[in-house]
Short mmCIF file of C-alpha atoms in Angstrom, two decimals:
data_model
loop_
_atom_site.label_atom_id
_atom_site.label_comp_id
_atom_site.label_asym_id
_atom_site.label_seq_id
_atom_site.Cartn_x
_atom_site.Cartn_y
_atom_site.Cartn_z
CA UNK A 6 11.21 -3.64 -28.64
CA UNK A 7 12.08 -0.55 -30.67
CA UNK A 8 10.18 0.26 -33.85
CA UNK A 9 11.40 2.76 -36.46
CA UNK A 10 12.90 4.97 -33.79
CA UNK A 11 14.67 8.12 -34.99
CA UNK A 12 15.16 9.80 -31.61
CA UNK A 13 18.51 8.78 -30.07
CA UNK A 14 18.16 10.67 -26.81
CA UNK A 15 15.61 12.63 -24.80
CA UNK A 16 15.87 16.02 -23.14
CA UNK A 17 14.42 16.03 -19.62
CA UNK A 18 13.09 19.54 -18.98
CA UNK A 19 12.97 18.89 -15.24
CA UNK A 20 10.95 20.67 -12.59
CA UNK A 21 9.84 24.22 -13.47
CA UNK A 22 11.73 26.72 -11.31
CA UNK A 23 12.89 30.35 -11.30
CA UNK A 24 16.52 30.56 -12.52
CA UNK A 25 17.60 32.45 -9.38
CA UNK A 26 16.57 29.47 -7.19
CA UNK A 27 18.59 26.91 -9.16
CA UNK A 28 21.46 26.74 -6.65
CA UNK A 29 19.11 26.53 -3.66
CA UNK A 30 17.06 23.75 -5.26
CA UNK A 31 20.25 21.88 -6.16
CA UNK A 32 21.30 21.96 -2.50
CA UNK A 33 17.83 21.00 -1.25
CA UNK A 34 17.53 17.93 -3.46
CA UNK A 35 21.17 16.96 -2.87
CA UNK A 36 20.62 17.05 0.91
CA UNK A 37 17.35 15.13 0.55
CA UNK A 38 19.16 12.44 -1.45
CA UNK A 39 21.99 12.09 1.08
CA UNK A 40 19.57 11.97 4.04
CA UNK A 41 17.40 9.42 2.24
CA UNK A 42 20.37 7.12 1.63
CA UNK A 43 21.75 7.49 5.16
CA UNK A 44 18.36 7.08 6.86
CA UNK A 45 17.42 3.95 4.95
CA UNK A 46 20.93 2.53 5.31
CA UNK A 47 20.61 3.02 9.08
CA UNK A 48 17.38 0.99 9.13
CA UNK A 49 19.00 -1.76 7.04
CA UNK A 50 21.97 -1.95 9.39
CA UNK A 51 19.73 -1.97 12.47
CA UNK A 52 17.56 -4.79 11.14
CA UNK A 53 20.63 -6.78 10.11
CA UNK A 54 22.61 -6.19 13.31
CA UNK A 55 19.89 -6.68 15.93
CA UNK A 56 18.81 -10.33 16.39
CA UNK A 57 15.47 -9.23 17.85
CA UNK A 58 14.61 -7.39 14.64
CA UNK A 59 15.83 -9.59 11.80
CA UNK A 60 14.01 -12.58 13.29
CA UNK A 61 10.63 -10.88 12.91
CA UNK A 62 8.75 -10.63 9.57
CA UNK A 63 7.64 -7.05 10.28
CA UNK A 64 11.24 -5.83 10.36
CA UNK A 65 12.34 -8.04 7.48
CA UNK A 66 9.70 -6.25 5.40
CA UNK A 67 10.86 -2.89 6.74
CA UNK A 68 14.44 -3.69 5.76
CA UNK A 69 13.32 -4.61 2.23
CA UNK A 70 11.33 -1.36 2.06
CA UNK A 71 14.45 0.61 3.01
CA UNK A 72 16.44 -1.17 0.32
CA UNK A 73 13.75 -0.33 -2.26
CA UNK A 74 13.67 3.30 -1.13
CA UNK A 75 17.43 3.64 -1.56
CA UNK A 76 17.25 2.36 -5.13
CA UNK A 77 14.09 4.24 -6.04
CA UNK A 78 15.65 7.47 -4.84
CA UNK A 79 18.84 6.70 -6.79
CA UNK A 80 16.85 6.16 -10.00
CA UNK A 81 15.09 9.54 -9.77
CA UNK A 82 16.81 12.15 -7.57
CA UNK A 83 20.31 12.31 -9.17
CA UNK A 84 18.65 13.12 -12.49
CA UNK A 85 16.68 15.92 -10.81
CA UNK A 86 19.91 17.27 -9.32
CA UNK A 87 21.63 17.22 -12.72
CA UNK A 88 18.82 19.35 -14.15
CA UNK A 89 19.76 22.14 -11.73
CA UNK A 90 23.31 22.26 -13.13
CA UNK A 91 24.59 23.78 -16.41
CA UNK A 92 25.40 20.30 -17.78
CA UNK A 93 23.40 18.71 -20.59
CA UNK A 94 19.88 17.61 -19.71
CA UNK A 95 19.97 14.87 -22.36
CA UNK A 96 19.46 11.23 -21.40
CA UNK A 97 20.32 8.50 -23.94
CA UNK A 98 17.43 6.53 -25.37
CA UNK A 99 18.65 3.39 -23.60
CA UNK A 100 19.03 5.34 -20.37
CA UNK A 101 15.42 6.49 -20.64
CA UNK A 102 14.29 2.89 -21.17
CA UNK A 103 16.30 1.77 -18.12
CA UNK A 104 14.98 4.57 -15.92
CA UNK A 105 11.37 3.84 -16.83
CA UNK A 106 11.85 0.11 -16.27
CA UNK A 107 13.55 0.44 -12.88
CA UNK A 108 11.13 3.09 -11.66
CA UNK A 109 8.10 0.90 -12.39
CA UNK A 110 9.83 -2.28 -11.24
CA UNK A 111 10.72 -0.72 -7.88
CA UNK A 112 7.48 1.27 -7.60
CA UNK A 113 5.07 -1.64 -8.09
CA UNK A 114 7.24 -3.87 -5.88
CA UNK A 115 6.84 -1.22 -3.21
CA UNK A 116 3.06 -1.28 -3.71
CA UNK A 117 3.01 -5.04 -3.09
CA UNK A 118 5.36 -4.66 -0.12
CA UNK A 119 3.10 -2.10 1.57
CA UNK A 120 0.24 -4.56 1.13
CA UNK A 121 2.31 -7.35 2.69
CA UNK A 122 3.18 -5.08 5.60
CA UNK A 123 -0.51 -4.37 6.18
CA UNK A 124 -1.29 -8.10 6.00
CA UNK A 125 1.50 -8.79 8.50
CA UNK A 126 0.06 -6.25 10.96
CA UNK A 127 -3.42 -7.67 10.42
CA UNK A 128 -2.23 -11.16 11.34
CA UNK A 129 -0.18 -9.93 14.31
CA UNK A 130 -3.07 -7.98 15.85
CA UNK A 131 -6.15 -9.87 14.70
CA UNK A 132 -4.71 -13.42 14.76
CA UNK A 133 -1.99 -13.19 17.48
CA UNK A 134 -2.10 -16.87 18.49
CA UNK A 135 -1.81 -18.12 14.91
CA UNK A 136 0.61 -15.40 13.78
CA UNK A 137 3.83 -17.48 14.17
CA UNK A 138 2.33 -20.12 11.88
CA UNK A 139 0.61 -17.83 9.38
CA UNK A 140 3.59 -15.45 8.99
CA UNK A 141 7.00 -16.97 9.59
CA UNK A 142 10.42 -16.14 8.16
CA UNK A 143 10.19 -18.66 5.31
CA UNK A 144 6.74 -17.50 4.17
CA UNK A 145 7.82 -13.87 4.47
CA UNK A 146 10.81 -14.56 2.21
CA UNK A 147 8.59 -16.29 -0.37
CA UNK A 148 6.10 -13.38 -0.37
CA UNK A 149 8.86 -10.80 -0.75
CA UNK A 150 10.43 -12.79 -3.60
CA UNK A 151 7.01 -12.97 -5.27
CA UNK A 152 6.65 -9.18 -4.98
CA UNK A 153 10.07 -8.69 -6.60
CA UNK A 154 9.27 -11.07 -9.47
CA UNK A 155 5.86 -9.45 -10.07
CA UNK A 156 7.47 -6.01 -9.99
CA UNK A 157 10.13 -7.04 -12.49
CA UNK A 158 7.52 -8.48 -14.88
CA UNK A 159 5.43 -5.33 -14.53
CA UNK A 160 8.41 -3.07 -15.26
CA UNK A 161 9.35 -5.14 -18.32
CA UNK A 162 5.81 -4.98 -19.72
CA UNK A 163 5.52 -1.22 -19.21
CA UNK A 164 8.96 -0.49 -20.73
CA UNK A 165 8.35 -2.80 -23.70
CA UNK A 166 4.92 -1.35 -24.51
CA UNK A 167 6.17 2.22 -24.15
CA UNK A 168 9.28 1.92 -26.30
CA UNK A 169 7.89 -0.38 -28.98
CA UNK A 170 6.25 2.79 -30.33
CA UNK A 171 8.12 4.94 -32.87
CA UNK A 172 9.68 8.18 -31.62
CA UNK A 173 10.45 10.32 -34.64
CA UNK A 174 9.62 13.89 -33.67
CA UNK A 175 10.41 16.19 -30.75
CA UNK A 176 12.49 14.67 -27.96
CA UNK A 177 11.83 17.08 -25.09
CA UNK A 178 10.20 15.29 -22.15
CA UNK A 179 8.20 17.81 -20.14
CA UNK A 180 8.93 16.04 -16.86
CA UNK A 181 11.79 15.40 -14.45
CA UNK A 182 12.27 11.73 -15.34
CA UNK A 183 11.27 9.24 -18.05
CA UNK A 184 7.79 8.20 -16.98
CA UNK A 185 5.09 6.69 -19.17
CA UNK A 186 2.61 9.61 -19.50
CA UNK A 187 5.33 12.14 -20.35
CA UNK A 188 7.15 9.89 -22.83
CA UNK A 189 3.96 8.76 -24.61
CA UNK A 190 3.20 12.35 -25.57
CA UNK A 191 6.24 12.21 -27.88
CA UNK A 192 5.27 8.98 -29.65
CA UNK A 193 4.53 9.11 -33.38
CA UNK A 194 1.67 6.61 -33.11
CA UNK A 195 -1.66 6.01 -31.42
CA UNK A 196 -1.16 5.54 -27.66
CA UNK A 197 -4.69 4.45 -26.70
CA UNK A 198 -3.62 0.88 -25.88
CA UNK A 199 -0.68 2.14 -23.83
CA UNK A 200 -2.88 4.50 -21.84
CA UNK A 201 -5.34 1.67 -21.15
CA UNK A 202 -2.54 -0.63 -19.98
CA UNK A 203 -1.14 2.17 -17.82
CA UNK A 204 -4.56 2.77 -16.28
CA UNK A 205 -5.16 -0.93 -15.55
CA UNK A 206 -1.60 -2.05 -14.85
CA UNK A 207 -0.69 0.82 -12.54
CA UNK A 208 -3.76 2.81 -11.51
CA UNK A 209 -6.03 -0.16 -10.85
CA UNK A 210 -3.29 -2.32 -9.28
CA UNK A 211 -2.20 0.52 -6.99
CA UNK A 212 -5.80 1.32 -6.08
CA UNK A 213 -6.53 -2.38 -5.40
CA UNK A 214 -3.50 -2.66 -3.12
CA UNK A 215 -4.62 0.52 -1.34
CA UNK A 216 -8.13 -0.89 -0.82
CA UNK A 217 -6.70 -4.14 0.58
CA UNK A 218 -4.55 -2.09 2.96
CA UNK A 219 -7.57 -0.05 4.10
CA UNK A 220 -9.58 -3.25 4.66
CA UNK A 221 -6.72 -4.69 6.71
CA UNK A 222 -6.59 -1.58 8.84
CA UNK A 223 -10.35 -1.47 9.28
CA UNK A 224 -10.09 -4.94 10.85
CA UNK A 225 -7.02 -3.86 12.82
CA UNK A 226 -8.79 -0.81 14.29
CA UNK A 227 -11.76 -2.99 15.22
CA UNK A 228 -9.41 -5.40 17.00
CA UNK A 229 -7.47 -2.60 18.71
CA UNK A 230 -10.65 -1.12 20.16
CA UNK A 231 -11.20 -4.44 21.92
CA UNK A 232 -7.84 -4.16 23.73
CA UNK A 233 -8.59 -3.23 27.32
CA UNK A 234 -5.21 -1.79 28.36
CA UNK A 235 -4.34 1.76 27.35
CA UNK A 236 -0.68 0.81 26.81
CA UNK A 237 -1.67 -2.03 24.50
CA UNK A 238 -3.88 0.24 22.42
CA UNK A 239 -1.17 2.88 22.22
CA UNK A 240 1.50 0.41 21.00
CA UNK A 241 -0.84 -1.08 18.37
CA UNK A 242 -1.97 2.31 17.09
CA UNK A 243 1.62 3.62 17.05
CA UNK A 244 2.92 0.75 14.94
CA UNK A 245 0.01 0.83 12.50
CA UNK A 246 -0.12 4.61 12.39
CA UNK A 247 3.45 4.75 11.05
CA UNK A 248 2.63 2.37 8.23
CA UNK A 249 -0.65 4.04 7.34
CA UNK A 250 1.01 7.47 7.20
CA UNK A 251 3.64 6.25 4.74
CA UNK A 252 1.06 4.39 2.65
CA UNK A 253 -1.14 7.49 2.35
CA UNK A 254 1.77 9.71 1.27
CA UNK A 255 2.74 7.12 -1.36
CA UNK A 256 -0.58 5.88 -2.75
CA UNK A 257 -2.66 9.05 -2.96
CA UNK A 258 -0.25 10.92 -5.30
CA UNK A 259 0.48 7.72 -7.25
CA UNK A 260 -3.22 7.07 -7.86
CA UNK A 261 -3.71 10.76 -8.79
CA UNK A 262 -1.08 10.44 -11.56
CA UNK A 263 -1.90 7.05 -13.07
CA UNK A 264 -5.69 7.22 -12.99
CA UNK A 265 -5.31 10.12 -15.43
CA UNK A 266 -2.82 8.78 -18.03
CA UNK A 267 -3.67 11.43 -20.64
CA UNK A 268 -3.40 14.35 -18.23
CA UNK A 269 -1.16 17.33 -19.01
CA UNK A 270 -1.73 19.13 -15.73
CA UNK A 271 1.23 21.21 -14.45
CA UNK A 272 0.45 19.78 -11.00
CA UNK A 273 1.52 16.28 -12.05
CA UNK A 274 5.22 16.99 -11.57
CA UNK A 275 4.74 18.49 -8.11
CA UNK A 276 2.51 15.57 -7.07
CA UNK A 277 5.00 13.02 -8.40
CA UNK A 278 7.74 14.52 -6.22
CA UNK A 279 5.87 13.20 -3.17
CA UNK A 280 6.11 9.50 -3.98
CA UNK A 281 9.47 9.64 -5.80
CA UNK A 282 11.42 11.98 -3.49
CA UNK A 283 9.53 12.72 -0.26
CA UNK A 284 8.28 9.23 0.64
CA UNK A 285 11.74 7.56 0.57
CA UNK A 286 12.96 10.35 2.87
CA UNK A 287 10.01 10.08 5.27
CA UNK A 288 10.07 6.29 5.68
CA UNK A 289 13.17 6.15 7.93
CA UNK A 290 11.99 9.13 9.98
CA UNK A 291 8.50 7.74 10.54
CA UNK A 292 9.57 4.18 11.27
CA UNK A 293 12.41 5.11 13.64
CA UNK A 294 10.95 8.10 15.48
CA UNK A 295 7.50 6.55 16.01
CA UNK A 296 8.61 2.95 16.59
CA UNK A 297 9.72 2.17 20.12
CA UNK A 298 11.34 -1.13 19.15
CA UNK A 299 13.48 0.56 16.50
CA UNK A 300 14.58 3.19 19.01
CA UNK A 301 15.39 0.46 21.55
CA UNK A 302 17.37 -1.45 18.92
CA UNK A 303 19.36 1.70 18.08
CA UNK A 304 20.16 2.16 21.77
CA UNK A 305 21.25 -1.49 22.10
CA UNK A 306 23.51 -1.25 19.06
CA UNK A 307 24.98 2.06 20.24
CA UNK A 308 25.50 0.72 23.75
CA UNK A 309 27.11 -2.43 22.35
CA UNK A 310 29.57 -0.42 20.26
CA UNK A 311 30.31 1.80 23.26
CA UNK A 312 31.05 -1.23 25.43
CA UNK A 313 33.38 -2.68 22.77
CA UNK A 314 35.26 0.61 22.53
CA UNK A 315 35.71 0.70 26.32
CA UNK A 316 37.09 -2.85 26.36
CA UNK A 317 39.74 -2.06 23.75
#
């Protein structure tokens, strides 16, 4: 995979910031990371512990999303936190390869998972009578496994194409993690093919998934408007609104970055923070605070633990 590489490590310059705000930013990102892990872990435990949730594809997908968010956050945020400390900002060459691979593996898997979640809601609302047949636990497991395999293949291709190039000059990555556009700027070779693959493999795939999601929700909205009861409309819109909010926060910045692979805009780093740091934090908040079934499940679990403690 490596070709005439001289560089043995990279220096991640991190997010631009005034030196006097270093401690504050360290605390902010540290708190965000802890809250992200705890919030997503809570969703995982709720889906696993409540029989009413882990028997339904919608919540199986939500549990997988929480698992992905925990790992995606762990791949990116600790490195951001380290950049706000006096310690070395160097990352070994192999560490950079691993970070790029896992980021794109988890990121594209998440793209496919959002699409599956939209498809699940489409079937549940637009095909309610056939839903148990069209989307059951076995099929859901197969689709999720397919998303993981596709994501792993995608990450391997992107990492291989990026690091097959020679890196023989400067090693300062003007970014807060090892991502394709920032690393390619340091390559000592023509990167036209890489930029094309990045555009097609990430930008077009992400945009295609986003279009499929929008089409699903266009049909969902049409079906919801046919629901005669106000309560029924409210529940349908509430469930779908949560998903659509998360999808928008994730896809719009992602498409902005990867549809412009040669861009050197200073806004890229700030935009990337949304889908690498903010989205994993928002997912648990949006899905628990706006989802009545998740709130009911939390109450049942809490009440169950309280009853057990009283019986002891």
